[in-house]
mmCIF file of C-alpha atoms in Angstrom:
data_model
loop_
_atom_site.group_PDB
_atom_site.id
_atom_site.type_symbol
_atom_site.label_atom_id
_atom_site.label_comp_id
_atom_site.label_asym_id
_atom_site.label_seq_id
_atom_site.Cartn_x
_atom_site.Cartn_y
_atom_site.Cartn_z
ATOM 1 C CA MET A 1 105.058 -13.307 134.885
ATOM 2 C CA GLU A 2 108.118 -13.768 137.071
ATOM 3 C CA TYR A 3 110.191 -16.959 136.934
ATOM 4 C CA ARG A 4 112.181 -18.326 139.847
ATOM 5 C CA PHE A 5 114.592 -21.189 140.415
ATOM 6 C CA PHE A 6 112.828 -24.170 141.976
ATOM 7 C CA GLY A 7 115.062 -24.737 144.974
ATOM 8 C CA ARG A 8 118.423 -26.089 143.885
ATOM 9 C CA THR A 9 117.099 -28.089 140.931
ATOM 10 C CA GLY A 10 118.292 -25.570 138.349
ATOM 11 C CA ILE A 11 114.867 -25.413 136.669
ATOM 12 C CA LYS A 12 112.841 -22.205 136.549
ATOM 13 C CA VAL A 13 109.119 -22.082 137.229
ATOM 14 C CA SER A 14 106.506 -19.352 137.034
ATOM 15 C CA SER A 15 105.810 -17.635 140.339
ATOM 16 C CA PHE A 16 102.127 -18.466 139.817
ATOM 17 C CA CYS A 17 101.409 -22.186 139.588
ATOM 18 C CA LEU A 18 98.143 -23.458 138.125
ATOM 19 C CA GLY A 19 96.355 -25.553 140.729
ATOM 20 C CA THR A 20 93.760 -27.905 139.278
ATOM 21 C CA GLY A 21 91.637 -29.003 142.236
ATOM 22 C CA ALA A 22 88.650 -27.073 140.836
ATOM 23 C CA LEU A 23 88.828 -28.734 137.413
ATOM 24 C CA GLY A 24 86.460 -31.684 137.229
ATOM 25 C CA ASN A 25 83.603 -32.950 139.373
ATOM 26 C CA TRP A 26 84.855 -31.056 142.438
ATOM 27 C CA GLY A 27 84.378 -27.748 140.641
ATOM 28 C CA ASN A 28 84.016 -27.089 136.925
ATOM 29 C CA LYS A 29 82.313 -30.070 135.283
ATOM 30 C CA ASN A 30 82.663 -28.646 131.775
ATOM 31 C CA GLU A 31 85.673 -30.515 130.358
ATOM 32 C CA GLU A 32 86.128 -28.207 127.374
ATOM 33 C CA GLU A 33 86.206 -25.168 129.645
ATOM 34 C CA CYS A 34 88.700 -26.891 131.971
ATOM 35 C CA ILE A 35 91.000 -27.581 129.021
ATOM 36 C CA ARG A 36 90.612 -23.953 127.985
ATOM 37 C CA ILE A 37 91.725 -22.820 131.453
ATOM 38 C CA VAL A 38 94.885 -24.941 131.177
ATOM 39 C CA ASN A 39 95.673 -23.658 127.685
ATOM 40 C CA GLU A 40 95.081 -20.020 128.597
ATOM 41 C CA ALA A 41 97.227 -20.347 131.720
ATOM 42 C CA ILE A 42 100.103 -21.625 129.587
ATOM 43 C CA ALA A 43 99.518 -18.895 126.981
ATOM 44 C CA ASN A 44 99.804 -16.314 129.764
ATOM 45 C CA GLY A 45 103.199 -17.550 130.909
ATOM 46 C CA ILE A 46 102.400 -20.175 133.528
ATOM 47 C CA ASN A 47 104.788 -23.105 133.079
ATOM 48 C CA PHE A 48 104.081 -24.849 136.398
ATOM 49 C CA ILE A 49 100.991 -27.044 136.949
ATOM 50 C CA ASP A 50 100.041 -28.875 140.131
ATOM 51 C CA THR A 51 97.466 -31.644 140.470
ATOM 52 C CA ALA A 52 96.789 -34.804 142.508
ATOM 53 C CA ASP A 53 95.444 -38.279 141.876
ATOM 54 C CA VAL A 54 92.616 -37.726 144.361
ATOM 55 C CA TYR A 55 91.225 -34.605 142.648
ATOM 56 C CA SER A 56 87.747 -35.544 141.401
ATOM 57 C CA GLY A 57 88.685 -39.193 141.893
ATOM 58 C CA GLY A 58 91.296 -39.116 139.123
ATOM 59 C CA GLU A 59 89.199 -37.164 136.621
ATOM 60 C CA THR A 60 91.334 -34.034 136.925
ATOM 61 C CA GLU A 61 94.479 -35.879 135.876
ATOM 62 C CA LYS A 62 92.585 -37.231 132.849
ATOM 63 C CA ILE A 63 91.550 -33.703 131.874
ATOM 64 C CA LEU A 64 95.155 -32.543 132.177
ATOM 65 C CA GLY A 65 96.314 -35.453 130.041
ATOM 66 C CA LYS A 66 94.037 -34.250 127.245
ATOM 67 C CA ALA A 67 94.904 -30.573 127.731
ATOM 68 C CA LEU A 68 98.664 -31.140 127.600
ATOM 69 C CA LYS A 69 98.746 -33.143 124.387
ATOM 70 C CA GLY A 70 101.333 -31.564 122.119
ATOM 71 C CA GLN A 71 102.673 -29.264 124.833
ATOM 72 C CA ARG A 72 103.735 -31.625 127.607
ATOM 73 C CA THR A 73 107.362 -30.484 127.476
ATOM 74 C CA GLU A 74 106.304 -26.845 127.822
ATOM 75 C CA VAL A 75 105.354 -27.250 131.486
ATOM 76 C CA ILE A 76 106.727 -28.510 134.766
ATOM 77 C CA LEU A 77 104.009 -30.962 135.810
ATOM 78 C CA GLY A 78 103.582 -31.994 139.409
ATOM 79 C CA THR A 79 101.123 -34.427 140.939
ATOM 80 C CA LYS A 80 100.554 -35.805 144.413
ATOM 81 C CA GLY A 81 99.639 -39.158 145.914
ATOM 82 C CA GLY A 82 98.909 -40.732 149.275
ATOM 83 C CA LEU A 83 95.315 -39.797 150.055
ATOM 84 C CA PRO A 84 92.692 -42.582 149.713
ATOM 85 C CA MET A 85 91.880 -43.595 146.135
ATOM 86 C CA GLY A 86 89.455 -46.344 147.061
ATOM 87 C CA ASN A 87 88.103 -48.402 149.943
ATOM 88 C CA GLY A 88 90.921 -50.946 149.959
ATOM 89 C CA GLN A 89 93.177 -51.147 152.996
ATOM 90 C CA ASN A 90 96.255 -50.429 150.864
ATOM 91 C CA GLN A 91 94.852 -47.832 148.476
ATOM 92 C CA LYS A 92 96.416 -44.938 150.359
ATOM 93 C CA GLY A 93 99.536 -43.934 152.248
ATOM 94 C CA SER A 94 103.219 -43.962 151.371
ATOM 95 C CA SER A 95 104.099 -47.665 151.379
ATOM 96 C CA LYS A 96 106.167 -49.176 148.580
ATOM 97 C CA ILE A 97 103.131 -51.092 147.367
ATOM 98 C CA TRP A 98 100.800 -48.106 147.116
ATOM 99 C CA ILE A 99 103.245 -45.432 145.948
ATOM 100 C CA ARG A 100 104.240 -47.506 142.926
ATOM 101 C CA ARG A 101 100.615 -48.221 142.034
ATOM 102 C CA ALA A 102 99.682 -44.578 142.581
ATOM 103 C CA VAL A 103 102.478 -43.263 140.354
ATOM 104 C CA GLU A 104 101.664 -45.666 137.547
ATOM 105 C CA GLY A 105 97.974 -44.767 137.834
ATOM 106 C CA SER A 106 98.777 -41.058 137.585
ATOM 107 C CA LEU A 107 100.969 -41.608 134.535
ATOM 108 C CA ARG A 108 98.143 -43.456 132.771
ATOM 109 C CA ARG A 109 95.609 -40.755 133.519
ATOM 110 C CA LEU A 110 98.007 -37.942 132.589
ATOM 111 C CA GLN A 111 98.971 -39.748 129.359
ATOM 112 C CA THR A 112 102.658 -39.168 129.989
ATOM 113 C CA ASP A 113 105.767 -41.259 130.569
ATOM 114 C CA TYR A 114 106.934 -39.177 133.498
ATOM 115 C CA VAL A 115 105.997 -36.440 135.943
ATOM 116 C CA ASP A 116 108.432 -33.672 136.713
ATOM 117 C CA LEU A 117 107.512 -33.542 140.396
ATOM 118 C CA TYR A 118 105.869 -36.269 142.478
ATOM 119 C CA GLN A 119 104.776 -35.162 145.956
ATOM 120 C CA LEU A 120 103.535 -36.971 149.038
ATOM 121 C CA HIS A 121 100.121 -35.373 149.581
ATOM 122 C CA VAL A 122 100.329 -35.584 153.381
ATOM 123 C CA PRO A 123 102.710 -37.223 155.854
ATOM 124 C CA ASP A 124 102.028 -40.903 156.482
ATOM 125 C CA PRO A 125 102.596 -41.618 160.205
ATOM 126 C CA TYR A 126 102.372 -45.379 159.662
ATOM 127 C CA THR A 127 105.119 -45.752 157.057
ATOM 128 C CA ASP A 128 108.831 -45.332 157.707
ATOM 129 C CA ILE A 129 110.108 -42.478 155.563
ATOM 130 C CA GLU A 130 113.025 -44.703 154.514
ATOM 131 C CA GLU A 131 110.624 -47.145 152.865
ATOM 132 C CA THR A 132 108.930 -44.325 150.985
ATOM 133 C CA LEU A 133 112.222 -42.815 149.830
ATOM 134 C CA GLU A 134 113.411 -46.222 148.624
ATOM 135 C CA VAL A 135 110.482 -46.702 146.249
ATOM 136 C CA LEU A 136 110.643 -43.059 145.104
ATOM 137 C CA THR A 137 114.363 -43.524 144.367
ATOM 138 C CA ASP A 138 113.542 -46.582 142.256
ATOM 139 C CA LEU A 139 110.898 -44.643 140.334
ATOM 140 C CA VAL A 140 113.353 -41.801 139.678
ATOM 141 C CA LYS A 141 115.921 -44.286 138.365
ATOM 142 C CA GLU A 142 113.244 -45.785 136.109
ATOM 143 C CA GLY A 143 112.583 -42.339 134.635
ATOM 144 C CA LYS A 144 108.960 -42.167 135.792
ATOM 145 C CA ILE A 145 109.665 -39.255 138.144
ATOM 146 C CA ARG A 146 112.159 -36.408 137.741
ATOM 147 C CA TYR A 147 111.986 -34.875 141.235
ATOM 148 C CA ILE A 148 110.232 -35.684 144.498
ATOM 149 C CA GLY A 149 108.589 -33.382 147.018
ATOM 150 C CA THR A 150 106.333 -33.248 150.048
ATOM 151 C CA SER A 151 103.173 -31.445 151.070
ATOM 152 C CA SER A 152 102.010 -30.355 154.536
ATOM 153 C CA PHE A 153 105.145 -31.725 156.219
ATOM 154 C CA GLN A 154 106.164 -30.319 159.580
ATOM 155 C CA ALA A 155 109.668 -28.880 159.943
ATOM 156 C CA TRP A 156 110.958 -31.897 161.864
ATOM 157 C CA GLN A 157 109.662 -34.204 159.113
ATOM 158 C CA ILE A 158 111.480 -32.184 156.477
ATOM 159 C CA VAL A 159 114.720 -32.512 158.433
ATOM 160 C CA GLU A 160 114.244 -36.228 159.116
ATOM 161 C CA ALA A 161 113.698 -36.953 155.427
ATOM 162 C CA GLN A 162 116.831 -35.026 154.424
ATOM 163 C CA TRP A 163 118.907 -36.952 156.951
ATOM 164 C CA VAL A 164 117.553 -40.330 155.807
ATOM 165 C CA SER A 165 118.332 -39.482 152.179
ATOM 166 C CA GLU A 166 121.893 -38.545 153.096
ATOM 167 C CA ARG A 167 122.554 -41.585 155.310
ATOM 168 C CA ARG A 168 121.018 -44.119 152.924
ATOM 169 C CA ASN A 169 122.150 -42.444 149.681
ATOM 170 C CA LEU A 170 118.566 -42.074 148.496
ATOM 171 C CA VAL A 171 116.977 -39.406 146.291
ATOM 172 C CA ARG A 172 116.084 -36.384 148.411
ATOM 173 C CA PHE A 173 112.973 -34.239 148.479
ATOM 174 C CA VAL A 174 113.545 -30.997 146.600
ATOM 175 C CA SER A 175 110.346 -29.185 147.557
ATOM 176 C CA GLU A 176 107.618 -28.661 150.126
ATOM 177 C CA GLN A 177 104.019 -27.578 149.490
ATOM 178 C CA PRO A 178 102.527 -25.956 152.623
ATOM 179 C CA PRO A 179 99.403 -23.839 153.130
ATOM 180 C CA TYR A 180 100.216 -20.143 153.400
ATOM 181 C CA SER A 181 98.169 -16.955 153.382
ATOM 182 C CA ILE A 182 97.807 -13.687 155.255
ATOM 183 C CA ILE A 183 95.420 -15.349 157.711
ATOM 184 C CA ASN A 184 97.443 -18.547 158.016
ATOM 185 C CA ARG A 185 101.084 -17.673 158.643
ATOM 186 C CA SER A 186 101.974 -20.677 160.816
ATOM 187 C CA VAL A 187 104.611 -21.981 158.374
ATOM 188 C CA GLU A 188 106.655 -18.846 159.015
ATOM 189 C CA LEU A 189 107.504 -20.251 162.456
ATOM 190 C CA ASP A 190 109.721 -23.073 161.200
ATOM 191 C CA VAL A 191 108.623 -24.804 157.974
ATOM 192 C CA LEU A 192 109.850 -22.055 155.655
ATOM 193 C CA ALA A 193 113.109 -21.802 157.598
ATOM 194 C CA ALA A 194 113.650 -25.563 157.302
ATOM 195 C CA ALA A 195 112.932 -25.439 153.579
ATOM 196 C CA ASP A 196 115.423 -22.610 153.197
ATOM 197 C CA LYS A 197 118.051 -24.497 155.199
ATOM 198 C CA TYR A 198 117.905 -27.462 152.806
ATOM 199 C CA GLY A 199 117.438 -25.457 149.623
ATOM 200 C CA LEU A 200 113.903 -26.660 148.937
ATOM 201 C CA GLY A 201 111.563 -25.060 146.471
ATOM 202 C CA VAL A 202 108.377 -23.935 148.217
ATOM 203 C CA LEU A 203 105.049 -24.163 146.444
ATOM 204 C CA VAL A 204 102.325 -22.651 148.659
ATOM 205 C CA TRP A 205 98.672 -23.608 148.467
ATOM 206 C CA SER A 206 95.536 -21.721 149.468
ATOM 207 C CA PRO A 207 97.069 -18.215 149.272
ATOM 208 C CA LEU A 208 93.490 -16.875 149.026
ATOM 209 C CA SER A 209 92.273 -19.062 151.886
ATOM 210 C CA GLY A 210 89.798 -20.941 149.743
ATOM 211 C CA GLY A 211 88.298 -17.703 148.426
ATOM 212 C CA LEU A 212 87.983 -15.817 151.716
ATOM 213 C CA LEU A 213 90.654 -13.345 150.649
ATOM 214 C CA THR A 214 88.787 -12.458 147.482
ATOM 215 C CA GLY A 215 86.225 -10.628 149.599
ATOM 216 C CA LYS A 216 83.301 -12.496 148.034
ATOM 217 C CA TYR A 217 82.079 -13.882 151.373
ATOM 218 C CA ILE A 218 80.370 -11.564 153.873
ATOM 219 C CA MET A 219 79.915 -12.559 157.506
ATOM 220 C CA GLY A 220 76.324 -13.438 158.367
ATOM 221 C CA GLN A 221 75.183 -13.546 154.748
ATOM 222 C CA GLN A 222 74.435 -16.773 152.937
ATOM 223 C CA ALA A 223 77.048 -17.701 150.354
ATOM 224 C CA SER A 224 76.127 -17.916 146.669
ATOM 225 C CA ALA A 225 74.966 -21.265 145.298
ATOM 226 C CA ASP A 226 78.094 -21.770 143.183
ATOM 227 C CA SER A 227 80.530 -21.007 146.018
ATOM 228 C CA ARG A 228 82.682 -23.576 147.791
ATOM 229 C CA ALA A 229 80.758 -22.980 151.017
ATOM 230 C CA VAL A 230 77.597 -24.307 149.345
ATOM 231 C CA ARG A 231 78.946 -26.766 146.748
ATOM 232 C CA ILE A 232 80.757 -28.898 149.339
ATOM 233 C CA LYS A 233 78.791 -27.852 152.407
ATOM 234 C CA GLY A 234 79.668 -29.777 155.562
ATOM 235 C CA SER A 235 83.296 -30.466 154.613
ATOM 236 C CA PRO A 236 86.255 -28.803 156.379
ATOM 237 C CA LEU A 237 87.074 -26.934 153.151
ATOM 238 C CA ALA A 238 83.580 -25.455 153.156
ATOM 239 C CA ASP A 239 83.551 -24.732 156.887
ATOM 240 C CA ARG A 240 86.654 -22.567 156.692
ATOM 241 C CA VAL A 241 84.911 -20.145 154.311
ATOM 242 C CA ASN A 242 81.343 -20.459 155.602
ATOM 243 C CA PRO A 243 80.124 -16.918 156.439
ATOM 244 C CA GLU A 244 77.539 -18.383 158.821
ATOM 245 C CA ARG A 245 80.130 -20.249 160.917
ATOM 246 C CA GLN A 246 80.665 -18.301 164.133
ATOM 247 C CA GLU A 247 84.285 -19.470 164.451
ATOM 248 C CA ASN A 248 85.032 -17.512 161.262
ATOM 249 C CA ARG A 249 83.989 -14.171 162.764
ATOM 250 C CA VAL A 250 87.561 -13.185 163.666
ATOM 251 C CA LYS A 251 88.715 -13.935 160.129
ATOM 252 C CA PHE A 252 86.002 -11.752 158.621
ATOM 253 C CA GLU A 253 86.894 -8.891 160.949
ATOM 254 C CA VAL A 254 90.516 -9.168 159.835
ATOM 255 C CA ILE A 255 89.516 -9.367 156.175
ATOM 256 C CA ASN A 256 87.638 -6.085 156.511
ATOM 257 C CA GLN A 257 90.809 -4.436 157.837
ATOM 258 C CA LEU A 258 92.892 -5.953 155.057
ATOM 259 C CA LYS A 259 90.441 -4.728 152.445
ATOM 260 C CA GLU A 260 90.887 -1.194 153.758
ATOM 261 C CA ILE A 261 94.630 -1.458 153.130
ATOM 262 C CA ALA A 262 94.068 -2.799 149.615
ATOM 263 C CA ASP A 263 91.607 -0.015 148.850
ATOM 264 C CA GLN A 264 94.070 2.611 150.070
ATOM 265 C CA VAL A 265 96.773 1.457 147.658
ATOM 266 C CA GLY A 266 94.392 0.869 144.752
ATOM 267 C CA MET A 267 94.471 -2.902 144.420
ATOM 268 C CA THR A 268 92.010 -5.706 145.004
ATOM 269 C CA LEU A 269 92.140 -7.749 148.189
ATOM 270 C CA ALA A 270 92.845 -10.881 146.144
ATOM 271 C CA HIS A 271 95.789 -9.297 144.336
ATOM 272 C CA MET A 272 97.234 -8.060 147.620
ATOM 273 C CA ALA A 273 96.811 -11.485 149.220
ATOM 274 C CA MET A 274 98.570 -13.240 146.335
ATOM 275 C CA ALA A 275 101.362 -10.670 146.316
ATOM 276 C CA PHE A 276 101.830 -11.136 150.070
ATOM 277 C CA THR A 277 102.802 -14.795 149.612
ATOM 278 C CA GLN A 278 105.182 -13.834 146.819
ATOM 279 C CA GLU A 279 107.153 -11.506 149.084
ATOM 280 C CA HIS A 280 108.507 -14.157 151.455
ATOM 281 C CA PRO A 281 112.042 -14.983 150.254
ATOM 282 C CA SER A 282 111.554 -18.720 150.824
ATOM 283 C CA VAL A 283 108.484 -18.972 148.561
ATOM 284 C CA THR A 284 109.059 -20.085 144.971
ATOM 285 C CA ALA A 285 105.511 -20.138 143.639
ATOM 286 C CA SER A 286 101.937 -19.602 144.784
ATOM 287 C CA ILE A 287 99.155 -21.892 143.605
ATOM 288 C CA ILE A 288 96.123 -20.327 141.978
ATOM 289 C CA GLY A 289 92.977 -22.441 141.679
ATOM 290 C CA PRO A 290 90.616 -20.876 139.129
ATOM 291 C CA ARG A 291 87.318 -22.625 138.454
ATOM 292 C CA THR A 292 86.482 -20.522 135.392
ATOM 293 C CA PRO A 293 88.453 -18.685 132.676
ATOM 294 C CA ALA A 294 87.196 -15.390 134.107
ATOM 295 C CA GLN A 295 88.675 -16.215 137.506
ATOM 296 C CA LEU A 296 91.972 -17.137 135.856
ATOM 297 C CA HIS A 297 92.248 -13.848 133.993
ATOM 298 C CA GLU A 298 91.280 -11.800 137.032
ATOM 299 C CA ILE A 299 93.959 -13.322 139.257
ATOM 300 C CA LEU A 300 96.581 -13.085 136.488
ATOM 301 C CA LYS A 301 96.097 -9.321 136.422
ATOM 302 C CA GLY A 302 97.984 -9.225 139.707
ATOM 303 C CA SER A 303 100.853 -11.530 138.726
ATOM 304 C CA ASN A 304 103.402 -8.700 138.679
ATOM 305 C CA ILE A 305 102.209 -6.809 141.758
ATOM 306 C CA ARG A 306 104.762 -6.444 144.534
ATOM 307 C CA LEU A 307 104.188 -5.005 148.011
ATOM 308 C CA ASN A 308 106.439 -2.412 149.610
ATOM 309 C CA PHE A 309 107.560 -2.457 153.248
ATOM 310 C CA ASP A 310 104.856 -0.021 154.296
ATOM 311 C CA ILE A 311 102.079 -2.343 153.111
ATOM 312 C CA LEU A 312 103.773 -5.395 154.593
ATOM 313 C CA ASP A 313 104.149 -3.640 157.952
ATOM 314 C CA LYS A 314 100.456 -2.770 157.945
ATOM 315 C CA ILE A 315 99.572 -6.407 157.248
ATOM 316 C CA ASP A 316 101.889 -7.521 160.076
ATOM 317 C CA SER A 317 100.082 -5.185 162.456
ATOM 318 C CA ILE A 318 96.810 -6.970 161.682
ATOM 319 C CA VAL A 319 98.059 -10.568 161.510
ATOM 320 C CA ALA A 320 101.381 -11.079 163.251
ATOM 321 C CA PRO A 321 104.113 -13.191 161.595
ATOM 322 C CA GLY A 322 103.739 -16.885 162.391
ATOM 323 C CA LYS A 323 100.095 -16.577 163.455
ATOM 324 C CA THR A 324 97.084 -18.470 162.121
ATOM 325 C CA LEU A 325 93.515 -17.365 162.784
ATOM 326 C CA ASP A 326 91.826 -20.750 162.417
ATOM 327 C CA ASP A 327 93.137 -24.304 162.758
ATOM 328 C CA LEU A 328 91.084 -25.326 159.706
ATOM 329 C CA GLU A 329 93.371 -23.091 157.643
ATOM 330 C CA ARG A 330 96.218 -25.545 158.216
ATOM 331 C CA GLY A 331 94.436 -27.995 155.932
ATOM 332 C CA TRP A 332 95.753 -31.074 157.699
ATOM 333 C CA ALA A 333 95.375 -32.279 161.284
ATOM 334 C CA PRO A 334 98.465 -34.082 162.673
ATOM 335 C CA GLU A 335 97.549 -37.673 163.441
ATOM 336 C CA TRP A 336 99.330 -37.466 166.780
ATOM 337 C CA LEU A 337 96.732 -34.942 167.969
ATOM 338 C CA SER A 338 93.868 -37.371 167.422
ATOM 339 C CA HIS A 339 91.820 -38.455 170.425
ATOM 340 C CA GLN A 340 92.874 -42.058 169.844
ATOM 341 C CA ARG A 341 96.588 -41.268 170.006
ATOM 342 C CA ARG A 342 96.393 -38.767 172.870
ATOM 343 C CA TYR A 343 94.503 -41.107 175.177
ATOM 344 C CA ALA A 344 95.847 -44.478 174.074
ATOM 345 C CA ALA A 345 97.585 -45.026 177.433
ATOM 346 C CA ALA A 346 94.292 -44.576 179.298
ATOM 347 C CA LYS A 347 92.717 -47.694 177.784
#
């Protein structure tokens, strides 16, 4: 396992980060097996764990709290907040009221006094970033958070936040967590450059595109009953991997070409896809999201694989730098592109 500095924080994290979205009701409902996955990840050198309050409605954080007993200081623990945690009008977003409640709720579920990294799950277009940074600064001073970060921010939002922190003498974001994979390279256009400019650690999610880049889905064939495409059928996360969705045809054609490259060099498609994200100089760590111990051990087999220029050039010839093959791969739709915002003046 390789270890890299997390931006300019001075701490080192494993280049593979354990993502926990599949631990709990959203994926593996066997709590003992989920705890085993966490323990085996740590035993295999992973010292970076990412979660979120919204995962399985808070259950995932509770599982992590149990799993990390006696070894909390062995890992860099990050969680996220901002997505809805209930039906209340103020049970979401990045306001002072909700962020404080969300952080304290996460700490209770995680059974810890602090989190190493607290991230805004998505941008909140209705809350001034200054307000959010003020409450995050207070929470850092109180010792409940060590560092703060963002997820799915656009480049201009990264810059705005850095400027506000400097002008108002507030704690600054030290990291960004964007989606990034061979078939979704949109962050190469500007997000990764902005992160590099401000010395941010970059923690990328969905490097396997929700399982597409494992090769387990085949266009036109029904997905297996335990796959994401079936388990959460009808959701955007399921649609992006659904082999029966016609909009995915281009992605499956590309995946076939990528698999040929992987076969030629004697590695699995999944290992090549993970290694691809590791090669960008701005990327600190790539999130893996195993649902079973077997999946964990299989992906860890490729933790030290690196791609040479010849392989990278072949990948570029199939999916050009900065290109994404499907808008669903972005994982988050900017609010300003909504029908309501675009046609507000026409009312």
